[in-house]
XYZ file of C-alpha atoms in Angstrom:
299
model
C -16.707 21.016 9.792
C -18.975 17.952 9.320
C -17.948 14.921 11.406
C -16.838 12.760 8.436
C -14.723 15.602 7.037
C -13.198 16.108 10.462
C -12.341 12.405 10.621
C -10.744 12.462 7.154
C -8.744 15.570 8.029
C -7.370 13.928 11.188
C -6.464 10.863 9.140
C -4.672 13.065 6.590
C -2.550 14.591 9.333
C -1.685 11.165 10.749
C -0.438 9.975 7.363
C 1.468 13.221 6.811
C 3.305 12.849 10.136
C 4.210 9.248 9.357
C 5.492 10.123 5.890
C 7.575 13.028 7.213
C 9.101 10.824 9.907
C 10.190 8.246 7.316
C 11.691 10.975 5.133
C 13.734 12.281 8.067
C 15.067 8.769 8.745
C 15.986 8.475 5.084
C 18.005 11.703 5.169
C 19.766 10.603 8.345
C 20.729 7.342 6.635
C 22.076 9.257 3.647
C 24.173 11.506 5.854
C 25.592 8.484 7.697
C 26.446 6.821 4.373
C 28.047 10.002 3.054
C 30.299 10.408 6.087
C 31.286 6.710 6.094
C 32.173 6.811 2.392
C 34.111 10.017 2.930
C 36.264 8.307 5.573
C 36.903 5.327 3.277
C 37.910 7.473 0.313
C 40.234 9.654 2.355
C 41.979 6.493 3.571
C 43.117 5.659 0.012
C 46.884 6.104 -0.425
C 47.351 9.537 -1.949
C 51.109 9.359 -2.546
C 50.550 10.140 -6.205
C 49.171 13.569 -7.074
C 47.237 13.671 -9.315
C 45.785 10.297 -8.436
C 46.262 7.351 -10.730
C 43.819 5.260 -12.750
C 44.328 2.447 -10.233
C 43.313 4.736 -7.390
C 40.263 5.743 -9.399
C 39.280 2.078 -9.764
C 39.687 1.550 -6.010
C 37.569 4.630 -5.332
C 34.829 3.454 -7.700
C 34.799 -0.013 -6.096
C 34.287 1.579 -2.695
C 31.532 3.784 -4.080
C 29.809 0.716 -5.554
C 29.980 -1.136 -2.223
C 28.699 1.936 -0.357
C 25.814 2.278 -2.816
C 24.748 -1.340 -2.280
C 24.849 -0.832 1.482
C 22.836 2.407 1.189
C 20.210 0.705 -0.987
C 19.935 -2.120 1.544
C 19.550 0.243 4.509
C 16.904 2.342 2.754
C 15.085 -0.858 1.812
C 15.114 -1.987 5.426
C 13.597 1.339 6.455
C 10.784 1.038 3.916
C 10.095 -2.581 4.905
C 10.029 -1.616 8.576
C 7.499 1.125 7.788
C 5.261 -1.050 5.591
C 3.439 -2.856 8.393
C 2.631 0.203 10.565
C 1.604 2.078 7.413
C -0.662 -0.833 6.462
C -2.211 -0.960 9.916
C -2.752 2.810 9.844
C -4.523 2.559 6.489
C -6.660 -0.355 7.659
C -7.724 1.571 10.764
C -8.580 4.644 8.694
C -10.762 2.651 6.288
C -12.648 0.901 9.099
C -13.146 4.183 10.969
C -14.606 5.866 7.867
C -17.027 2.975 7.313
C -17.973 2.824 11.000
C -18.727 6.553 11.135
C -21.057 6.247 8.158
C -22.716 2.875 8.641
C -22.405 1.857 12.313
C -22.429 -1.782 11.209
C -18.964 -2.964 12.207
C -19.788 -4.341 15.654
C -19.718 -7.892 14.326
C -18.121 -7.417 10.906
C -15.141 -5.253 11.917
C -12.959 -8.023 13.318
C -13.651 -10.241 10.341
C -12.712 -7.510 7.870
C -9.643 -6.613 9.905
C -8.381 -10.197 10.046
C -8.793 -10.755 6.305
C -7.211 -7.399 5.398
C -4.260 -7.927 7.731
C -3.604 -11.341 6.196
C -3.275 -9.657 2.794
C -1.088 -6.841 4.130
C 1.318 -9.430 5.572
C 1.733 -11.337 2.293
C 5.493 -11.490 1.509
C 5.191 -9.930 -1.945
C 3.425 -6.897 -0.475
C 6.709 -5.780 1.127
C 8.960 -6.171 -1.925
C 7.596 -3.671 -4.441
C 9.936 -0.876 -3.359
C 13.129 -2.720 -4.236
C 13.130 -1.902 -7.940
C 13.017 1.866 -7.379
C 15.687 1.736 -4.670
C 18.009 -0.444 -6.757
C 17.574 1.915 -9.705
C 18.416 4.835 -7.408
C 21.599 3.029 -6.307
C 22.671 2.441 -9.915
C 22.045 6.074 -10.798
C 24.195 7.226 -7.877
C 27.079 4.959 -8.947
C 26.824 6.169 -12.554
C 26.885 9.819 -11.521
C 29.829 9.340 -9.175
C 31.679 7.332 -11.847
C 31.350 10.307 -14.205
C 32.695 12.611 -11.482
C 35.633 10.293 -10.821
C 36.417 10.085 -14.536
C 36.297 13.861 -14.864
C 38.534 14.211 -11.817
C 41.067 11.778 -13.255
C 41.123 13.693 -16.538
C 41.565 17.087 -14.843
C 44.250 15.972 -12.376
C 42.361 16.362 -9.093
C 43.740 14.828 -5.913
C 41.905 12.198 -3.839
C 40.910 14.748 -1.144
C 39.511 16.978 -3.899
C 37.597 14.091 -5.460
C 36.338 12.984 -2.052
C 34.901 16.449 -1.517
C 33.292 16.312 -4.972
C 31.615 13.013 -4.138
C 30.964 13.230 -0.386
C 31.085 16.896 0.517
C 28.106 18.796 1.839
C 27.308 19.925 -1.726
C 28.796 16.840 -3.406
C 27.181 14.201 -5.591
C 25.615 12.244 -2.733
C 24.227 15.357 -1.049
C 22.788 16.671 -4.317
C 20.930 13.405 -4.846
C 19.485 13.178 -1.328
C 16.179 14.521 -2.612
C 15.794 11.538 -4.936
C 16.106 9.080 -2.064
C 13.688 11.079 0.084
C 11.214 11.129 -2.815
C 11.452 7.341 -3.188
C 10.740 6.809 0.507
C 7.763 9.199 0.451
C 6.373 7.506 -2.659
C 6.762 4.057 -1.139
C 4.988 5.156 2.053
C 2.146 6.440 -0.162
C 2.072 3.196 -2.133
C 2.047 1.035 1.012
C -0.739 3.106 2.574
C -2.983 3.127 -0.492
C -2.368 -0.532 -1.349
C -3.415 -1.452 2.191
C -6.447 0.825 1.928
C -7.480 -0.896 -1.288
C -7.061 -4.350 0.238
C -9.095 -3.394 3.313
C -11.885 -1.889 1.222
C -12.058 -4.992 -0.969
C -12.426 -7.185 2.113
C -15.026 -4.804 3.568
C -17.059 -4.919 0.357
C -17.080 -8.735 0.462
C -18.505 -8.672 3.993
C -20.843 -5.676 3.819
C -22.306 -5.687 0.305
C -25.052 -7.997 -0.857
C -24.679 -9.369 -4.412
C -26.245 -7.019 -6.947
C -26.505 -4.073 -4.549
C -27.363 -0.784 -6.225
C -25.291 1.184 -3.696
C -21.927 -0.615 -3.568
C -18.930 0.379 -1.489
C -16.713 2.487 -3.746
C -13.443 4.416 -3.530
C -12.858 8.140 -3.263
C -9.669 10.223 -3.586
C -9.038 12.358 -0.500
C -6.519 15.222 -0.490
C -5.028 17.387 2.248
C -5.343 20.846 0.714
C -2.526 23.322 1.296
C 0.064 25.362 -0.605
C 2.099 22.222 -1.362
C -0.626 20.654 -3.538
C 0.184 19.467 -7.031
C -2.506 20.669 -9.512
C -3.476 17.040 -10.090
C -4.288 16.657 -6.395
C -6.787 19.496 -6.383
C -8.393 18.316 -9.619
C -8.688 14.728 -8.375
C -10.085 15.506 -4.921
C -13.380 13.663 -4.271
C -13.200 11.740 -7.573
C -14.804 8.316 -7.089
C -14.461 4.934 -8.765
C -15.906 1.424 -8.343
C -13.829 -0.973 -6.239
C -12.512 -2.845 -9.285
C -12.289 0.007 -11.832
C -9.705 2.761 -12.353
C -10.098 6.425 -11.477
C -10.540 8.961 -14.292
C -9.335 12.555 -13.855
C -9.902 14.884 -16.835
C -6.717 16.386 -18.273
C -8.615 19.627 -18.851
C -9.562 19.813 -15.148
C -5.895 19.530 -14.140
C -4.941 22.274 -16.593
C -7.664 24.595 -15.267
C -6.479 24.090 -11.693
C -2.845 24.590 -12.739
C -3.718 27.911 -14.384
C -5.582 29.035 -11.259
C -2.536 28.110 -9.139
C -0.153 29.962 -11.471
C 1.567 26.738 -12.584
C 2.699 27.133 -16.185
C 3.718 23.553 -16.893
C 2.215 20.482 -15.236
C 4.771 17.695 -14.771
C 5.456 14.665 -12.619
C 2.148 12.840 -13.232
C 2.593 9.067 -13.274
C -0.838 7.987 -14.527
C -1.088 7.553 -18.309
C -3.456 9.608 -20.449
C -6.275 7.643 -22.066
C -8.503 9.744 -24.283
C -9.225 12.961 -22.371
C -8.409 11.582 -18.910
C -5.553 10.611 -16.671
C -6.368 7.029 -15.709
C -5.019 5.040 -12.768
C -6.186 2.358 -10.400
C -4.528 3.599 -7.208
C -2.325 6.320 -5.758
C 0.408 7.569 -5.956
C -0.567 9.360 -9.140
C 2.296 11.874 -9.187
C 5.626 12.591 -7.528
C 5.432 13.684 -3.879
C 1.931 12.219 -3.650
C 0.149 12.899 -0.357
C -3.359 11.922 -1.411
C -5.055 8.692 -0.399
C -8.088 6.602 -1.203
C -10.957 6.191 1.227
C -14.250 4.229 1.208
C -17.399 5.932 -0.106
C -21.003 5.107 -0.923
C -23.406 7.257 -2.917
C -25.864 7.133 0.003
C -23.257 8.647 2.336
C -23.218 11.870 0.322
C -20.405 14.411 0.605
């Protein structure tokens, strides 16, 4: 395996381990929240069987409070991961440039300082909140429907608690959504930081009007878990300030070769014959990343 490909492969594995670790923390948080809510719901006075509308309102209020706490805790996890993810991305970008150009003896610290300043901007850590808050609202809405159905059918509080908090209850069934959000936010934080570092590197390394500018390339870790889009987009390049273009037809060809009948979950819009997007993630469960590239590097 050529040295640069070996470097990129090692970087892929580092990002994969980090993403998996965050997902495991997310699931642990969900399990803690589920057990805590279960204890609270079982503590509601169950002298009336079936439970009353008032008890249902109390249960829903506790669910709402638990959802807000869960959203906050997941947000804290993502925020705590953002800085190490950003530093990891910055190191990967600088390593890829150094292995190809050997010019970062003097410029590396300057690029690193400027990129880190951008990674630490307050707004850079807040983009995840919308998706987590939406997840919290969806959970409350789904549990509210379950509580309403339980009230109508005459279930007891222990029965409703099992419906909501049991090992196959509403919260457990929606654990995958929270894990997906965390994985997507790790991908976003990594690729945003990569983009910021590459922009700062281009300012330092490229002369105005250069015919061989620093560009961006999509890198994928190829395995059986790949989305068809990932295989079709691998090695696609784009200028630093322009979006990537991935042909829809190329994705469909790869999907057919993989035995995938229907391609879904792509986030980039279709413009003309291409999927078009400025940065990853481009689809759900994204594991790809962007890396620096010049035409003169080849490969």
